[in-house]
C-alpha atoms as a printed R data frame, in Angstrom:
    type eleno elety resid chain resno       x       y       z
1   ATOM     1    CA   MET     A     1   0.009  -0.032  -0.028
2   ATOM     2    CA   ARG     A     2   1.234   3.522  -0.789
3   ATOM     3    CA   ALA     A     3  -0.201   6.942  -1.454
4   ATOM     4    CA   TYR     A     4  -2.033   7.474  -4.734
5   ATOM     5    CA   GLY     A     5   0.490  10.137  -5.702
6   ATOM     6    CA   SER     A     6   3.500   7.838  -5.314
7   ATOM     7    CA   SER     A     7   3.092   5.950  -8.545
8   ATOM     8    CA   GLY     A     8   0.882   6.156 -11.575
9   ATOM     9    CA   CYS     A     9  -1.851   8.354 -10.159
10  ATOM    10    CA   PRO     A    10  -0.276  11.784  -9.407
11  ATOM    11    CA   GLU     A    11  -3.663  13.498  -9.015
12  ATOM    12    CA   VAL     A    12  -4.392  11.547  -5.759
13  ATOM    13    CA   GLN     A    13  -2.252  12.470  -2.766
14  ATOM    14    CA   VAL     A    14  -4.035  10.927   0.190
15  ATOM    15    CA   GLU     A    15  -4.358   7.168   0.865
16  ATOM    16    CA   VAL     A    16  -7.899   5.773   1.126
17  ATOM    17    CA   GLN     A    17  -9.108   4.022   4.294
18  ATOM    18    CA   VAL     A    18 -11.224   1.047   3.336
19  ATOM    19    CA   LEU     A    19 -13.861  -0.475   5.649
20  ATOM    20    CA   VAL     A    20 -14.949  -4.009   5.000
21  ATOM    21    CA   PRO     A    21 -17.874  -5.299   7.109
22  ATOM    22    CA   VAL     A    22 -17.927  -9.077   7.599
23  ATOM    23    CA   LYS     A    23 -20.857 -11.139   8.772
24  ATOM    24    CA   GLU     A    24 -20.342 -14.025  11.209
25  ATOM    25    CA   LEU     A    25 -19.461 -17.189   9.287
26  ATOM    26    CA   ASP     A    26 -22.375 -19.073  10.883
27  ATOM    27    CA   ARG     A    27 -24.816 -16.674   9.166
28  ATOM    28    CA   ALA     A    28 -22.947 -16.086   5.872
29  ATOM    29    CA   LYS     A    29 -23.718 -17.271   2.367
30  ATOM    30    CA   SER     A    30 -26.856 -19.258   3.183
31  ATOM    31    CA   ARG     A    31 -27.819 -19.342  -0.520
32  ATOM    32    CA   LEU     A    32 -24.831 -21.352  -1.597
33  ATOM    33    CA   ASP     A    33 -25.927 -24.909  -2.495
34  ATOM    34    CA   VAL     A    34 -23.095 -26.681  -0.729
35  ATOM    35    CA   THR     A    35 -22.541 -28.485   2.558
36  ATOM    36    CA   GLU     A    36 -22.524 -26.479   5.793
37  ATOM    37    CA   GLU     A    37 -18.782 -26.940   6.180
38  ATOM    38    CA   ALA     A    38 -18.073 -25.907   2.620
39  ATOM    39    CA   ARG     A    39 -20.366 -22.883   2.979
40  ATOM    40    CA   ARG     A    40 -18.356 -21.617   5.951
41  ATOM    41    CA   GLU     A    41 -15.025 -22.301   4.178
42  ATOM    42    CA   LEU     A    42 -16.105 -20.542   1.046
43  ATOM    43    CA   ALA     A    43 -17.412 -17.579   2.977
44  ATOM    44    CA   LEU     A    44 -14.063 -17.263   4.734
45  ATOM    45    CA   GLY     A    45 -12.207 -17.775   1.458
46  ATOM    46    CA   PHE     A    46 -14.172 -14.887  -0.111
47  ATOM    47    CA   VAL     A    47 -13.261 -12.623   2.843
48  ATOM    48    CA   LEU     A    48  -9.571 -13.520   2.806
49  ATOM    49    CA   ASP     A    49  -9.234 -13.038  -0.976
50  ATOM    50    CA   THR     A    50 -11.044  -9.679  -0.760
51  ATOM    51    CA   ILE     A    51  -8.902  -8.432   2.109
52  ATOM    52    CA   ALA     A    52  -5.656  -9.641   0.603
53  ATOM    53    CA   THR     A    53  -6.407  -7.856  -2.650
54  ATOM    54    CA   VAL     A    54  -7.295  -4.602  -0.915
55  ATOM    55    CA   LEU     A    55  -4.122  -4.737   1.138
56  ATOM    56    CA   ARG     A    56  -2.084  -4.809  -2.115
57  ATOM    57    CA   CYS     A    57  -3.764  -1.762  -3.632
58  ATOM    58    CA   ALA     A    58  -1.513   1.282  -4.162
59  ATOM    59    CA   ALA     A    59  -4.446   3.605  -3.337
60  ATOM    60    CA   VAL     A    60  -5.142   2.096   0.096
61  ATOM    61    CA   GLY     A    61  -3.577   3.311   3.364
62  ATOM    62    CA   GLU     A    62  -5.497   1.220   5.821
63  ATOM    63    CA   VAL     A    63  -7.949  -1.680   5.730
64  ATOM    64    CA   VAL     A    64 -10.407  -1.962   8.641
65  ATOM    65    CA   VAL     A    65 -12.568  -4.991   9.050
66  ATOM    66    CA   GLY     A    66 -15.758  -4.695  11.147
67  ATOM    67    CA   THR     A    67 -16.785  -8.159  12.444
68  ATOM    68    CA   ARG     A    68 -18.075  -9.920  15.521
69  ATOM    69    CA   ASP     A    69 -16.609 -13.274  14.308
70  ATOM    70    CA   ALA     A    70 -13.474 -13.894  16.411
71  ATOM    71    CA   TYR     A    71 -12.052 -16.442  13.852
72  ATOM    72    CA   VAL     A    72 -12.507 -14.051  10.991
73  ATOM    73    CA   ALA     A    73 -10.938 -11.270  13.063
74  ATOM    74    CA   ALA     A    74  -7.850 -13.379  13.794
75  ATOM    75    CA   ARG     A    75  -7.407 -14.409  10.155
76  ATOM    76    CA   VAL     A    76  -7.752 -10.862   8.611
77  ATOM    77    CA   ALA     A    77  -5.512  -9.411  11.352
78  ATOM    78    CA   ASP     A    78  -2.834 -11.968  10.289
79  ATOM    79    CA   LEU     A    79  -3.137 -10.513   6.767
80  ATOM    80    CA   GLY     A    80  -2.550  -6.960   8.097
81  ATOM    81    CA   ALA     A    81  -6.073  -5.498   8.480
82  ATOM    82    CA   ARG     A    82  -7.169  -3.578  11.600
83  ATOM    83    CA   VAL     A    83 -10.242  -5.129  13.281
84  ATOM    84    CA   VAL     A    84 -13.102  -3.283  15.028
85  ATOM    85    CA   VAL     A    85 -15.909  -5.193  16.735
86  ATOM    86    CA   PRO     A    86 -19.365  -3.566  16.463
87  ATOM    87    CA   PRO     A    87 -21.515  -3.712  19.535
88  ATOM    88    CA   ALA     A    88 -24.238  -6.404  19.392
89  ATOM    89    CA   PRO     A    89 -26.904  -6.657  18.361
90  ATOM    90    CA   GLY     A    90 -26.995  -4.591  15.179
91  ATOM    91    CA   ASP     A    91 -27.958  -4.607  11.534
92  ATOM    92    CA   LEU     A    92 -25.498  -4.275   8.671
93  ATOM    93    CA   ASN     A    93 -26.030  -0.592   8.036
94  ATOM    94    CA   GLY     A    94 -25.872   0.229  11.736
95  ATOM    95    CA   ASP     A    95 -22.673  -1.763  12.059
96  ATOM    96    CA   ILE     A    96 -21.088   0.085   9.133
97  ATOM    97    CA   ALA     A    97 -22.132   3.448  10.501
98  ATOM    98    CA   TRP     A    98 -20.620   2.551  13.878
99  ATOM    99    CA   ALA     A    99 -17.371   1.338  12.279
100 ATOM   100    CA   LEU     A   100 -17.118   4.461  10.131
101 ATOM   101    CA   GLY     A   101 -17.043   6.449  13.320
102 ATOM   102    CA   ARG     A   102 -13.799   4.586  14.209
103 ATOM   103    CA   LEU     A   103 -12.051   5.757  11.104
104 ATOM   104    CA   ALA     A   104  -9.891   8.873  10.728
105 ATOM   105    CA   PRO     A   105 -12.010  11.948   9.892
106 ATOM   106    CA   GLY     A   106 -11.274  13.953   6.782
107 ATOM   107    CA   ARG     A   107  -9.648  11.162   4.837
108 ATOM   108    CA   PRO     A   108 -10.919   9.574   1.577
109 ATOM   109    CA   THR     A   109 -13.007   6.525   2.639
110 ATOM   110    CA   ALA     A   110 -14.494   3.507   0.943
111 ATOM   111    CA   VAL     A   111 -16.955   0.760   2.164
112 ATOM   112    CA   LEU     A   112 -16.357  -2.507   0.329
113 ATOM   113    CA   VAL     A   113 -18.362  -5.754   0.607
114 ATOM   114    CA   SER     A   114 -16.394  -8.843   1.687
115 ATOM   115    CA   ASP     A   115 -17.450 -11.349  -0.976
116 ATOM   116    CA   LEU     A   116 -15.466 -10.272  -3.987
117 ATOM   117    CA   PRO     A   117 -13.043 -13.225  -4.668
118 ATOM   118    CA   ALA     A   118 -12.587 -12.228  -8.365
119 ATOM   119    CA   MET     A   119 -11.679  -8.617  -7.645
120 ATOM   120    CA   SER     A   120  -8.211  -7.644  -8.867
121 ATOM   121    CA   VAL     A   121  -5.848  -5.026  -7.535
122 ATOM   122    CA   ALA     A   122  -6.286  -3.127 -10.847
123 ATOM   123    CA   ASP     A   123 -10.072  -3.148 -10.453
124 ATOM   124    CA   LEU     A   124  -9.998  -1.503  -7.063
125 ATOM   125    CA   ASP     A   125  -7.148   0.916  -7.718
126 ATOM   126    CA   GLU     A   126  -8.837   2.108 -10.821
127 ATOM   127    CA   ALA     A   127 -12.205   2.607  -9.079
128 ATOM   128    CA   LEU     A   128 -10.613   4.588  -6.233
129 ATOM   129    CA   ALA     A   129  -8.609   6.702  -8.620
130 ATOM   130    CA   ARG     A   130 -11.784   7.558 -10.557
131 ATOM   131    CA   ALA     A   131 -13.610   8.329  -7.339
132 ATOM   132    CA   ARG     A   132 -10.852  10.578  -6.203
133 ATOM   133    CA   ARG     A   133 -10.855  12.573  -9.419
134 ATOM   134    CA   ARG     A   134 -14.516  13.487  -9.029
135 ATOM   135    CA   GLY     A   135 -14.275  14.170  -5.321
136 ATOM   136    CA   ILE     A   136 -17.953  13.258  -4.675
137 ATOM   137    CA   PRO     A   137 -19.731  10.237  -3.145
138 ATOM   138    CA   ARG     A   138 -19.855   7.384  -5.636
139 ATOM   139    CA   ARG     A   139 -21.129   3.759  -5.800
140 ATOM   140    CA   VAL     A   140 -20.351   0.558  -7.687
141 ATOM   141    CA   ALA     A   141 -23.320  -1.665  -8.499
142 ATOM   142    CA   ASP     A   142 -23.104  -5.451  -8.518
143 ATOM   143    CA   LEU     A   143 -23.300  -7.321 -11.839
144 ATOM   144    CA   ASP     A   144 -27.094  -7.614 -11.784
145 ATOM   145    CA   GLY     A   145 -27.430  -3.920 -11.126
146 ATOM   146    CA   THR     A   146 -29.556  -4.156  -7.996
147 ATOM   147    CA   GLY     A   147 -27.010  -4.421  -5.240
148 ATOM   148    CA   THR     A   148 -23.892  -2.413  -4.294
149 ATOM   149    CA   THR     A   149 -20.332  -3.579  -3.823
150 ATOM   150    CA   LEU     A   150 -18.423  -0.327  -3.120
151 ATOM   151    CA   LEU     A   151 -19.202   3.145  -1.731
152 ATOM   152    CA   THR     A   152 -16.670   5.963  -1.795
153 ATOM   153    CA   ALA     A   153 -16.575   9.485  -0.413
154 ATOM   154    CA   PRO     A   154 -13.968  12.254   0.091
155 ATOM   155    CA   ASP     A   155 -14.204  11.650   3.816
156 ATOM   156    CA   HIS     A   156 -15.604   9.128   6.319
157 ATOM   157    CA   ARG     A   157 -19.168  10.495   6.154
158 ATOM   158    CA   ILE     A   158 -20.787   7.746   4.150
159 ATOM   159    CA   GLU     A   159 -24.415   6.888   4.562
160 ATOM   160    CA   PRO     A   160 -24.747   3.105   3.912
161 ATOM   161    CA   ARG     A   161 -28.010   1.764   2.544
162 ATOM   162    CA   PHE     A   162 -27.140  -1.842   1.970
163 ATOM   163    CA   GLY     A   163 -29.681  -4.641   1.669
164 ATOM   164    CA   SER     A   164 -32.067  -5.808  -1.045
165 ATOM   165    CA   GLY     A   165 -32.307  -3.153  -3.834
166 ATOM   166    CA   SER     A   166 -29.451  -1.094  -2.394
167 ATOM   167    CA   ALA     A   167 -28.321   0.236  -5.769
168 ATOM   168    CA   ALA     A   168 -31.588   2.174  -6.087
169 ATOM   169    CA   ARG     A   169 -31.354   3.485  -2.554
170 ATOM   170    CA   HIS     A   170 -27.746   4.666  -3.002
171 ATOM   171    CA   ARG     A   171 -28.754   6.293  -6.315
172 ATOM   172    CA   ALA     A   172 -31.598   8.038  -4.588
173 ATOM   173    CA   ALA     A   173 -29.173   9.354  -2.009
174 ATOM   174    CA   GLY     A   174 -27.270  11.077  -4.768
175 ATOM   175    CA   MET     A   175 -24.303   8.743  -5.104
176 ATOM   176    CA   GLU     A   176 -23.054   8.680  -8.720
177 ATOM   177    CA   PRO     A   177 -22.308   5.391 -10.550
178 ATOM   178    CA   LEU     A   178 -18.727   4.165 -10.964
179 ATOM   179    CA   GLY     A   179 -16.943   1.188 -12.465
180 ATOM   180    CA   ASP     A   180 -19.496  -0.401 -14.785
181 ATOM   181    CA   ASP     A   181 -16.565  -1.880 -16.703
182 ATOM   182    CA   LEU     A   182 -14.811  -3.384 -13.630
183 ATOM   183    CA   ALA     A   183 -16.355  -6.842 -13.579
184 ATOM   184    CA   GLY     A   184 -14.288  -8.307 -10.748
185 ATOM   185    CA   LEU     A   185 -15.231  -5.451  -8.439
186 ATOM   186    CA   ARG     A   186 -18.895  -5.961  -9.287
187 ATOM   187    CA   CYS     A   187 -18.982  -9.780  -8.888
188 ATOM   188    CA   ASP     A   188 -20.137 -10.341  -5.310
189 ATOM   189    CA   VAL     A   189 -20.960 -13.973  -4.593
190 ATOM   190    CA   ASP     A   190 -24.244 -14.790  -2.981
191 ATOM   191    CA   ASP     A   191 -25.404 -17.967  -4.808
192 ATOM   192    CA   MET     A   192 -24.099 -20.674  -7.178
193 ATOM   193    CA   GLN     A   193 -24.707 -18.593 -10.271
194 ATOM   194    CA   SER     A   194 -22.629 -15.684  -8.983
195 ATOM   195    CA   LEU     A   195 -19.986 -18.165  -7.720
196 ATOM   196    CA   ARG     A   196 -19.695 -19.501 -11.249
197 ATOM   197    CA   GLN     A   197 -19.368 -15.978 -12.602
198 ATOM   198    CA   ALA     A   198 -16.568 -15.317 -10.154
199 ATOM   199    CA   VAL     A   199 -14.719 -18.533 -11.133
200 ATOM   200    CA   ARG     A   200 -14.956 -17.604 -14.804
201 ATOM   201    CA   LEU     A   201 -13.387 -14.214 -14.025
202 ATOM   202    CA   GLY     A   202 -10.681 -15.920 -11.892
203 ATOM   203    CA   VAL     A   203 -10.979 -16.277  -8.153
204 ATOM   204    CA   GLY     A   204  -8.185 -15.684  -5.618
205 ATOM   205    CA   PRO     A   205  -6.085 -18.449  -4.019
206 ATOM   206    CA   HIS     A   206  -8.114 -18.837  -0.822
207 ATOM   207    CA   THR     A   207 -11.374 -19.375  -2.682
208 ATOM   208    CA   ALA     A   208  -9.734 -21.591  -5.281
209 ATOM   209    CA   ALA     A   209  -8.233 -23.799  -2.573
210 ATOM   210    CA   VAL     A   210 -11.661 -24.360  -0.990
211 ATOM   211    CA   LEU     A   211 -13.220 -25.069  -4.347
212 ATOM   212    CA   SER     A   212 -10.526 -27.542  -5.257
213 ATOM   213    CA   SER     A   213 -11.604 -29.696  -2.314
214 ATOM   214    CA   THR     A   214 -15.317 -28.973  -2.157
215 ATOM   215    CA   ALA     A   215 -16.414 -28.324  -5.775
216 ATOM   216    CA   PRO     A   216 -13.584 -29.398  -8.120
217 ATOM   217    CA   ASP     A   217 -15.994 -29.545 -11.061
218 ATOM   218    CA   LEU     A   218 -16.326 -25.781 -11.012
219 ATOM   219    CA   LEU     A   219 -12.591 -25.419 -11.489
220 ATOM   220    CA   ARG     A   220 -12.386 -28.044 -14.212
221 ATOM   221    CA   ASP     A   221 -15.094 -26.391 -16.351
222 ATOM   222    CA   ASP     A   222 -13.772 -25.781 -19.822
223 ATOM   223    CA   SER     A   223 -15.268 -22.259 -19.712
224 ATOM   224    CA   VAL     A   224 -13.165 -21.293 -16.763
225 ATOM   225    CA   VAL     A   225  -9.850 -19.676 -17.430
226 ATOM   226    CA   GLY     A   226  -7.283 -19.002 -14.702
227 ATOM   227    CA   ALA     A   227  -9.703 -19.854 -11.900
228 ATOM   228    CA   SER     A   228  -7.493 -22.041  -9.865
229 ATOM   229    CA   THR     A   229  -4.715 -19.380  -9.691
230 ATOM   230    CA   GLY     A   230  -6.700 -16.172  -9.731
231 ATOM   231    CA   THR     A   231  -4.987 -14.884 -12.894
232 ATOM   232    CA   THR     A   232  -6.935 -11.606 -13.178
233 ATOM   233    CA   GLY     A   233  -4.185  -9.059 -12.466
234 ATOM   234    CA   ARG     A   234  -3.862  -9.789  -8.783
C-alpha cells in the first residue's frame, strides 16, 4: 500500500481508508448450495481473498474490518487488517455506521463488501482513482445492477443503505455510478450462479483452494480460465 500520488496516479495525494464489514461465518452465504462446512469455508475464502487484494492496492492506506466473528478477526488481522468489533446486536447498516465512526475523519473513505473473490488489484485501484478525481460520493453496482459492492466518499461521512435493492437507494441518496466496466469489483458472490461468474473471471487463491476440495468440477469447467490461480491481475 502507498499513497495514490507515489506511482501512476499523481492526482491523488491521500491514501484511502477502506472499511470491509464481515458477517459471522455461521450466518454467511446461506444461498450457496453446498454442505454447511463448505459454505463456511467458502465464506471465509471470499473474505480472505477480498482483504488480501485490498491490502495490495496502491491507493489504500488502511484496511479496517468490522466483524463480531473472532475467527475471521484473527485471520484478517494476520493479513494486516485492523479489526473493530461492532456492539451487538445490530444490523449491517448500523454496524457500518458505527465502524465508520472509528475511522480517521477527513480522509478519503470506501466501504467495500467482503465477498469479491474475483476482484483484482487493478479493479479497485482504478475505481478509487476515478472516485478521487470526481471528489464526490460514488457507488459501484453489482453485476445484476440491483446491489452495491463499493461506496466511496472524500471523507468518512458515508451513509450506507445496503440490503435488497441497495443500488436504487444509494442512487436516490445522490451517489453517482462508478466502475461499470470493472467486472471483478462488481462480482459479489451470494449464490451458485454468482460463484460460477466469479470462477470464470478468476478467483483468488483462498477461494480456489476451498473449491478444489469442495467443488472441483467448477474449477475443471472448460469455460473457466485461470480460476485455480486467480490470474486476473492480482
